[in-house]
Amino acid sequence: MAPERRAAREARARRSLEFGAAWLIGGVLVAVITHGQFENAGAYVVTWGPMVYGVHRIVAGLRLLIGNRWLP
């Protein structure tokens, strides 16, 4: 594989990791903040969507990064 293509794949993998971490952290923050605000009310928002999407992007980025290192 050409060095330019390998560098582009690695950059894409790192962006995917960063983007996934941002979604995961954002979802956790919304859940924690709303839990603190509505603790006495008995209901709060759990943002599963952003958390699951963040984990998906992190896993995809890791697969791309690891696969890029194994390619000749």
mmCIF file of C-alpha atoms in Angstrom:
data_model
loop_
_atom_site.group_PDB
_atom_site.id
_atom_site.type_symbol
_atom_site.label_atom_id
_atom_site.label_comp_id
_atom_site.label_asym_id
_atom_site.label_seq_id
_atom_site.Cartn_x
_atom_site.Cartn_y
_atom_site.Cartn_z
ATOM 1 C CA MET A 1 0.000 0.000 0.000
ATOM 2 C CA ALA A 2 1.258 3.451 -0.873
ATOM 3 C CA PRO A 3 2.457 5.569 2.068
ATOM 4 C CA GLU A 4 0.025 8.355 1.116
ATOM 5 C CA ARG A 5 -2.929 5.981 1.199
ATOM 6 C CA ARG A 6 -1.775 4.479 4.497
ATOM 7 C CA ALA A 7 -1.499 7.965 6.018
ATOM 8 C CA ALA A 8 -4.966 8.893 4.742
ATOM 9 C CA ARG A 9 -6.485 5.730 6.257
ATOM 10 C CA GLU A 10 -4.757 6.386 9.563
ATOM 11 C CA ALA A 11 -6.025 9.972 9.608
ATOM 12 C CA ARG A 12 -9.559 8.731 8.877
ATOM 13 C CA ALA A 13 -9.273 6.179 11.690
ATOM 14 C CA ARG A 14 -8.113 8.804 14.172
ATOM 15 C CA ARG A 15 -10.961 11.157 13.169
ATOM 16 C CA SER A 16 -13.405 8.322 13.696
ATOM 17 C CA LEU A 17 -11.973 7.664 17.159
ATOM 18 C CA GLU A 18 -12.152 11.330 18.123
ATOM 19 C CA PHE A 19 -15.664 11.771 16.726
ATOM 20 C CA GLY A 20 -16.866 8.615 18.484
ATOM 21 C CA ALA A 21 -15.366 9.713 21.785
ATOM 22 C CA ALA A 22 -17.094 13.091 21.456
ATOM 23 C CA TRP A 23 -20.496 11.437 20.866
ATOM 24 C CA LEU A 24 -19.986 9.005 23.728
ATOM 25 C CA ILE A 25 -18.900 11.716 26.171
ATOM 26 C CA GLY A 26 -21.747 13.993 25.043
ATOM 27 C CA GLY A 27 -24.326 11.266 25.635
ATOM 28 C CA VAL A 28 -22.922 10.452 29.059
ATOM 29 C CA LEU A 29 -22.870 14.151 30.003
ATOM 30 C CA VAL A 30 -26.518 14.613 29.044
ATOM 31 C CA ALA A 31 -27.493 11.556 31.105
ATOM 32 C CA VAL A 32 -25.469 12.684 34.132
ATOM 33 C CA ILE A 33 -26.652 16.297 33.999
ATOM 34 C CA THR A 34 -30.319 15.413 33.602
ATOM 35 C CA HIS A 35 -30.043 12.808 36.350
ATOM 36 C CA GLY A 36 -28.680 15.474 38.695
ATOM 37 C CA GLN A 37 -31.436 17.934 37.780
ATOM 38 C CA PHE A 38 -34.334 15.515 38.036
ATOM 39 C CA GLU A 39 -33.086 13.200 40.768
ATOM 40 C CA ASN A 40 -36.022 13.967 43.057
ATOM 41 C CA ALA A 41 -38.567 13.755 40.228
ATOM 42 C CA GLY A 42 -37.722 10.118 39.516
ATOM 43 C CA ALA A 43 -37.191 10.579 35.791
ATOM 44 C CA TYR A 44 -34.236 11.638 33.700
ATOM 45 C CA VAL A 45 -33.073 11.404 30.111
ATOM 46 C CA VAL A 46 -30.785 8.565 29.105
ATOM 47 C CA THR A 47 -29.313 9.288 25.725
ATOM 48 C CA TRP A 48 -28.597 5.796 24.436
ATOM 49 C CA GLY A 49 -28.462 6.853 20.796
ATOM 50 C CA PRO A 50 -25.392 9.093 20.990
ATOM 51 C CA MET A 51 -23.636 6.664 23.331
ATOM 52 C CA VAL A 52 -24.215 3.676 21.053
ATOM 53 C CA TYR A 53 -23.212 5.686 17.984
ATOM 54 C CA GLY A 54 -20.059 6.845 19.771
ATOM 55 C CA VAL A 55 -19.092 3.277 20.657
ATOM 56 C CA HIS A 56 -19.781 2.243 17.057
ATOM 57 C CA ARG A 57 -17.489 4.970 15.702
ATOM 58 C CA ILE A 58 -14.766 4.094 18.218
ATOM 59 C CA VAL A 59 -14.881 0.414 17.252
ATOM 60 C CA ALA A 60 -14.886 1.281 13.540
ATOM 61 C CA GLY A 61 -11.910 3.592 14.036
ATOM 62 C CA LEU A 62 -9.986 0.963 15.980
ATOM 63 C CA ARG A 63 -10.686 -1.668 13.322
ATOM 64 C CA LEU A 64 -9.482 0.690 10.608
ATOM 65 C CA LEU A 65 -6.392 1.660 12.595
ATOM 66 C CA ILE A 66 -5.456 -1.940 13.425
ATOM 67 C CA GLY A 67 -6.218 -3.111 9.884
ATOM 68 C CA ASN A 68 -4.055 -0.340 8.497
ATOM 69 C CA ARG A 69 -1.105 -1.485 10.574
ATOM 70 C CA TRP A 70 -1.469 -5.120 9.456
ATOM 71 C CA LEU A 71 -1.580 -4.313 5.734
ATOM 72 C CA PRO A 72 1.697 -4.739 3.878
#
